[in-house]
PDB file of C-alpha atoms in Angstrom:
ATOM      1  CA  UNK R   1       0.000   0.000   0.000  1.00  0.00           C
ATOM      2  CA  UNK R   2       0.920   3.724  -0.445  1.00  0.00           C
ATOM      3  CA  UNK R   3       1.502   6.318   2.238  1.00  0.00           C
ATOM      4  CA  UNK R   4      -1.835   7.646   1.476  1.00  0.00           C
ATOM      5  CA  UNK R   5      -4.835   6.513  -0.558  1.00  0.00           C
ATOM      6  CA  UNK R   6      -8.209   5.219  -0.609  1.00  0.00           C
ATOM      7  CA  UNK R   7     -10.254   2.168  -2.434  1.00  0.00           C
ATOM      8  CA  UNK R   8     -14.109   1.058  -2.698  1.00  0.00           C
ATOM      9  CA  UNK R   9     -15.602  -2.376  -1.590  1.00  0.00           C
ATOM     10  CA  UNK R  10     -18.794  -4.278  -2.123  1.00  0.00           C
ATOM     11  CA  UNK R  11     -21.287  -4.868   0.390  1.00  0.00           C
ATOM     12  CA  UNK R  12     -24.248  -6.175  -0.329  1.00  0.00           C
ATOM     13  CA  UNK R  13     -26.298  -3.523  -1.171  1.00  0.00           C
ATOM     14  CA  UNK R  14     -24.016  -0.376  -0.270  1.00  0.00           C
ATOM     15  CA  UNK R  15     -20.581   0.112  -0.798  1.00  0.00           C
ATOM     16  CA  UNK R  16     -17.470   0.442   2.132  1.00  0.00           C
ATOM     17  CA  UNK R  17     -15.124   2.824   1.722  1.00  0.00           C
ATOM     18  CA  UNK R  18     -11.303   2.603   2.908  1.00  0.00           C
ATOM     19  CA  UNK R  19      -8.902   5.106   3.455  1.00  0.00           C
ATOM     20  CA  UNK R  20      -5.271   5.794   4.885  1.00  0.00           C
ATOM     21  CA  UNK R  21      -2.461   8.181   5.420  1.00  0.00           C
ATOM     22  CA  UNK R  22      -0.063   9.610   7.362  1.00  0.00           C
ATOM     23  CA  UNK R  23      -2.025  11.954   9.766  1.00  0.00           C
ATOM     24  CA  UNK R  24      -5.689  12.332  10.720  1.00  0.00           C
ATOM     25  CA  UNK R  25      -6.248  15.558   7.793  1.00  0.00           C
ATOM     26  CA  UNK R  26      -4.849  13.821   5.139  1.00  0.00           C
ATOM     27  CA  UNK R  27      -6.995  10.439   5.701  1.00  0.00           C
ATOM     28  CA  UNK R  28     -10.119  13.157   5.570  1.00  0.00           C
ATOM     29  CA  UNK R  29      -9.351  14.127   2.648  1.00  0.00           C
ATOM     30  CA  UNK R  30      -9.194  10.622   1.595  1.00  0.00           C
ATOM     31  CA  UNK R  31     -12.111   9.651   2.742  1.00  0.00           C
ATOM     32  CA  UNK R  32     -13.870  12.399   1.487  1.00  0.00           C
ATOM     33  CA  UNK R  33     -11.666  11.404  -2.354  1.00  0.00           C
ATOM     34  CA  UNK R  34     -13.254   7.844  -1.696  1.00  0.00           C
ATOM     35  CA  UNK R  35     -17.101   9.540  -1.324  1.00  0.00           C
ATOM     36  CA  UNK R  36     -16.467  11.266  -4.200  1.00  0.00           C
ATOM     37  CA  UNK R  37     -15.798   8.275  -6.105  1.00  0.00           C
ATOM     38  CA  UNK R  38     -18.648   6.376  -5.250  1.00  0.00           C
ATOM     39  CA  UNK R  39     -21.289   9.094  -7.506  1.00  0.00           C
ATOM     40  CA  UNK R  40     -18.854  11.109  -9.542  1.00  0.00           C
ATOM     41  CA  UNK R  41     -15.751  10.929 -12.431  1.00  0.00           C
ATOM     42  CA  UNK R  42     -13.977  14.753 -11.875  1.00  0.00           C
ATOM     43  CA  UNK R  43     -11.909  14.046 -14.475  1.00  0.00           C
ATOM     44  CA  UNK R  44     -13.171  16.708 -16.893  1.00  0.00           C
ATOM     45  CA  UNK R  45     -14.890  18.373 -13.790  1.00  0.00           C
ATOM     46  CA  UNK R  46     -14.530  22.526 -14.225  1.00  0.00           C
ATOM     47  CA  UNK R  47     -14.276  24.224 -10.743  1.00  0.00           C
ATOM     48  CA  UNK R  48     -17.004  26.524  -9.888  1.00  0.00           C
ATOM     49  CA  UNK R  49     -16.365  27.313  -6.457  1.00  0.00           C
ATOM     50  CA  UNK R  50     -15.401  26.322  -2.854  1.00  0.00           C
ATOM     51  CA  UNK R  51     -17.583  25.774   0.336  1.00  0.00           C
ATOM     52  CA  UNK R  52     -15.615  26.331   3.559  1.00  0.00           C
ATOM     53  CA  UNK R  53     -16.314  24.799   7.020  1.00  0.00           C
ATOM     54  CA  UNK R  54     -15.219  23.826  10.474  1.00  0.00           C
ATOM     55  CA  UNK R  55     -14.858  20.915  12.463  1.00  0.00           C
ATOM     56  CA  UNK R  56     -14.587  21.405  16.041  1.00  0.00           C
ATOM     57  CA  UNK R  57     -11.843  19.480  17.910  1.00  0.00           C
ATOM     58  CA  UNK R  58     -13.069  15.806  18.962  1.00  0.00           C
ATOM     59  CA  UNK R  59     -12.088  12.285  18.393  1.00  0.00           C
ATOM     60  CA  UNK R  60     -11.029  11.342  14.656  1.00  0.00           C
ATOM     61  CA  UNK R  61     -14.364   9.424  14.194  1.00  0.00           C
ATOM     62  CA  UNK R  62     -16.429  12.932  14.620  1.00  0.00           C
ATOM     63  CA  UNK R  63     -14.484  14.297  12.571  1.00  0.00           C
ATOM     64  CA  UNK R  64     -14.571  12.185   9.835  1.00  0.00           C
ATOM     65  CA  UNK R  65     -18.109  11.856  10.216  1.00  0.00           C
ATOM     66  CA  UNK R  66     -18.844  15.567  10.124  1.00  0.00           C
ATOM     67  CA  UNK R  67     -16.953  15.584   7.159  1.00  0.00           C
ATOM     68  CA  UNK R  68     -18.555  12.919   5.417  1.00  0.00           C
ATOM     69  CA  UNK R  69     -22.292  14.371   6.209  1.00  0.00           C
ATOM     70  CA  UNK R  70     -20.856  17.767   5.282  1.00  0.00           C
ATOM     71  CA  UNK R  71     -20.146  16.577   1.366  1.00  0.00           C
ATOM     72  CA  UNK R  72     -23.543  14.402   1.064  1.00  0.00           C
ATOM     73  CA  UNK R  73     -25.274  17.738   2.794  1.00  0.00           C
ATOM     74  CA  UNK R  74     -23.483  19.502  -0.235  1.00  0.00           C
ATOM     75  CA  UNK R  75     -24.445  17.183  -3.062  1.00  0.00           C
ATOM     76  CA  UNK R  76     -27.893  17.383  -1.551  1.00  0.00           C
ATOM     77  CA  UNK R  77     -28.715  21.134  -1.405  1.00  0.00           C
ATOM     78  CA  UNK R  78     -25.694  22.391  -3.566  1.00  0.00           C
ATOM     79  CA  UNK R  79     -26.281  23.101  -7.207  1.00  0.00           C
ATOM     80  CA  UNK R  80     -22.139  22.644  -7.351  1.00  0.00           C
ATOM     81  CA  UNK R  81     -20.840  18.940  -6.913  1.00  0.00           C
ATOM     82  CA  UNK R  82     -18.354  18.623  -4.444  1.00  0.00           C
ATOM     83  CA  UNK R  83     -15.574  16.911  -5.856  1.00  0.00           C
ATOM     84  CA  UNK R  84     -12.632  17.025  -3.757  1.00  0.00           C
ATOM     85  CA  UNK R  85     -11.297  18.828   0.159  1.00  0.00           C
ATOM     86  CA  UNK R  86      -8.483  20.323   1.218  1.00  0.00           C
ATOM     87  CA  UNK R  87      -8.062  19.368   4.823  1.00  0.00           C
ATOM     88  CA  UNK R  88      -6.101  21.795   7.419  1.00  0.00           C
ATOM     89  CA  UNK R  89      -5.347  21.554  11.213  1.00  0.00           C
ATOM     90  CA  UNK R  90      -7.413  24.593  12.290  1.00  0.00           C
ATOM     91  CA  UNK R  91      -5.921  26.748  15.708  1.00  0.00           C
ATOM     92  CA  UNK R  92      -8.332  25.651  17.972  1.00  0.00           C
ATOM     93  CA  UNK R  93      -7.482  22.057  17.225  1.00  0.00           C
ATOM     94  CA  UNK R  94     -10.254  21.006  15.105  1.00  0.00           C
ATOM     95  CA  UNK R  95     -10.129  21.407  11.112  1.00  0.00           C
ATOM     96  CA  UNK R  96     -11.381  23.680   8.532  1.00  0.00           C
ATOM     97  CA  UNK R  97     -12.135  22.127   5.196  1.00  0.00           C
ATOM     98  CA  UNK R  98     -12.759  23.164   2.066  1.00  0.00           C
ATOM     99  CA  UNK R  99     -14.586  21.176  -0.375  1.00  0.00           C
ATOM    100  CA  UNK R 100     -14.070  22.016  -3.860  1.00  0.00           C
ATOM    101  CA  UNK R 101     -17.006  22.506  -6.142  1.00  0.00           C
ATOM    102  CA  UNK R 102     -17.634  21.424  -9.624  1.00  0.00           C
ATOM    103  CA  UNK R 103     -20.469  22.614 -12.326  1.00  0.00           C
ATOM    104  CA  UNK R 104     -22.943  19.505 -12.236  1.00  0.00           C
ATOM    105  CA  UNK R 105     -22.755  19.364 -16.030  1.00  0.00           C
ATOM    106  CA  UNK R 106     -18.936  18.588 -16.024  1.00  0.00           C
ATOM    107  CA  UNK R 107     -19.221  15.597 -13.739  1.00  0.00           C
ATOM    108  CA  UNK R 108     -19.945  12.538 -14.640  1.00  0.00           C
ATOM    109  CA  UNK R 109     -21.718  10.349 -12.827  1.00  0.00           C
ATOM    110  CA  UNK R 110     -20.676   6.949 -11.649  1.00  0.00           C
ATOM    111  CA  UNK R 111     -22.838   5.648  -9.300  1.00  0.00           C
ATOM    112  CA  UNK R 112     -25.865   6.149  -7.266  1.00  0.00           C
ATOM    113  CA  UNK R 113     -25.845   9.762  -4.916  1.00  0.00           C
ATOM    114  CA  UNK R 114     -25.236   8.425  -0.897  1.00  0.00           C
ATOM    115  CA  UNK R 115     -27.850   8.955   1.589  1.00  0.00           C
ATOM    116  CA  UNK R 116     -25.712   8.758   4.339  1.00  0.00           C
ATOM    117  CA  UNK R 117     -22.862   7.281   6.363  1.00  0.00           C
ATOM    118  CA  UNK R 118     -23.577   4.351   8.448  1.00  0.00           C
ATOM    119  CA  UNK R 119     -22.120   5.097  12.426  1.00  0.00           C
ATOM    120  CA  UNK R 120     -22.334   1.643  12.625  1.00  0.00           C
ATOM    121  CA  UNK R 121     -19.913   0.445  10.032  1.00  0.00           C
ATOM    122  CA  UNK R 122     -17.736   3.309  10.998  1.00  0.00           C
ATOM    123  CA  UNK R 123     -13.953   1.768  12.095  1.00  0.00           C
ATOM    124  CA  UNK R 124     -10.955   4.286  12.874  1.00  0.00           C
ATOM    125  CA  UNK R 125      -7.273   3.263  13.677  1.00  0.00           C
ATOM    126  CA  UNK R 126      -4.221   6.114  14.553  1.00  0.00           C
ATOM    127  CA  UNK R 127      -0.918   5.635  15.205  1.00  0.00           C
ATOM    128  CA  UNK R 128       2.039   7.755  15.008  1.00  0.00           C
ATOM    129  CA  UNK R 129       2.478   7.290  11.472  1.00  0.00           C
ATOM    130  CA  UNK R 130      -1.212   6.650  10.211  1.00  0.00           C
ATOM    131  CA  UNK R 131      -4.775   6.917  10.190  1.00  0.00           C
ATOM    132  CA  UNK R 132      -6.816   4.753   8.779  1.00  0.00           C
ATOM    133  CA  UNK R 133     -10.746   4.806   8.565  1.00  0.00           C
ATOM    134  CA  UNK R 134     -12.970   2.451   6.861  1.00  0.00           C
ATOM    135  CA  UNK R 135     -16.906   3.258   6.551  1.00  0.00           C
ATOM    136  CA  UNK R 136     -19.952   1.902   4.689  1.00  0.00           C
ATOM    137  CA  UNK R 137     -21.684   4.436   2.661  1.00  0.00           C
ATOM    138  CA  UNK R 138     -25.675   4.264   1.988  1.00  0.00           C
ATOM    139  CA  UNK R 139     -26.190   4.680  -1.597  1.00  0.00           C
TER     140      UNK R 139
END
């Protein structure tokens, strides 16, 4: 495996997602990469915008849940896709991220839109040298 990354499994009627790298950001944006995956091809995906928020400072698995029901909250009431995050350390210890937005008719999609993230299929591991976070996502 890669320093950092993320890849797609079947379930049986909804798909897991698995992601990893070096710190807890980076396996955010990751996850979020892996999300994006699941409804949406950015290859020839022209930006249109950013949305910026904040996650307050908790345990890795709020965070990456906040995250995750940020982007589906996006593709839900955005007329942008999200298509991609940027993933920072914020001062007060939590994280701001910024999801980047795509035109809808530049993205192809690849999949079925998610519904949600299942908190029970939710698994996080840290270490020094990794995170790693594996989730099943409600399509």
């Amino acid at each position: 495996m890669t320093a950092r990354g993320h890849r797609l499994r079947a379930h049986t009627a909804d798909v897991i997602a698995e992601a990893w790298a070096p710190d807890v950001a980076a396996c955010i944006e990751e996850a979020i990469a892996a999300l994006v995956s699941v409804y949406a091809d950015t290859g020839d995906a022209l930006l249109e915008g950013r949305a910026r928020f904040h996650i307050a400072p908790g345990p890795f698995e709020v965070a990456l849940m906040t995250a995750l029901d940020d982007v589906i909250f996006t593709l839900d009431t955005s007329p942008a896709v999200p298509v991609g995050a940027l993933v920072r350390h914020a001062p007060d210890g939590g994280f701001t991220v910024i999801l980047e937005l795509a035109k809808r008719d530049t993205v192809e999609a690849t999949g079925a839109v998610p519904k949600a993230i299942s908190r029970s299929g939710l698994e996080v591991e840290r270490s020094p040298s990794t995170a790693r976070c594996s989730f099943l996502i409600d399509v």
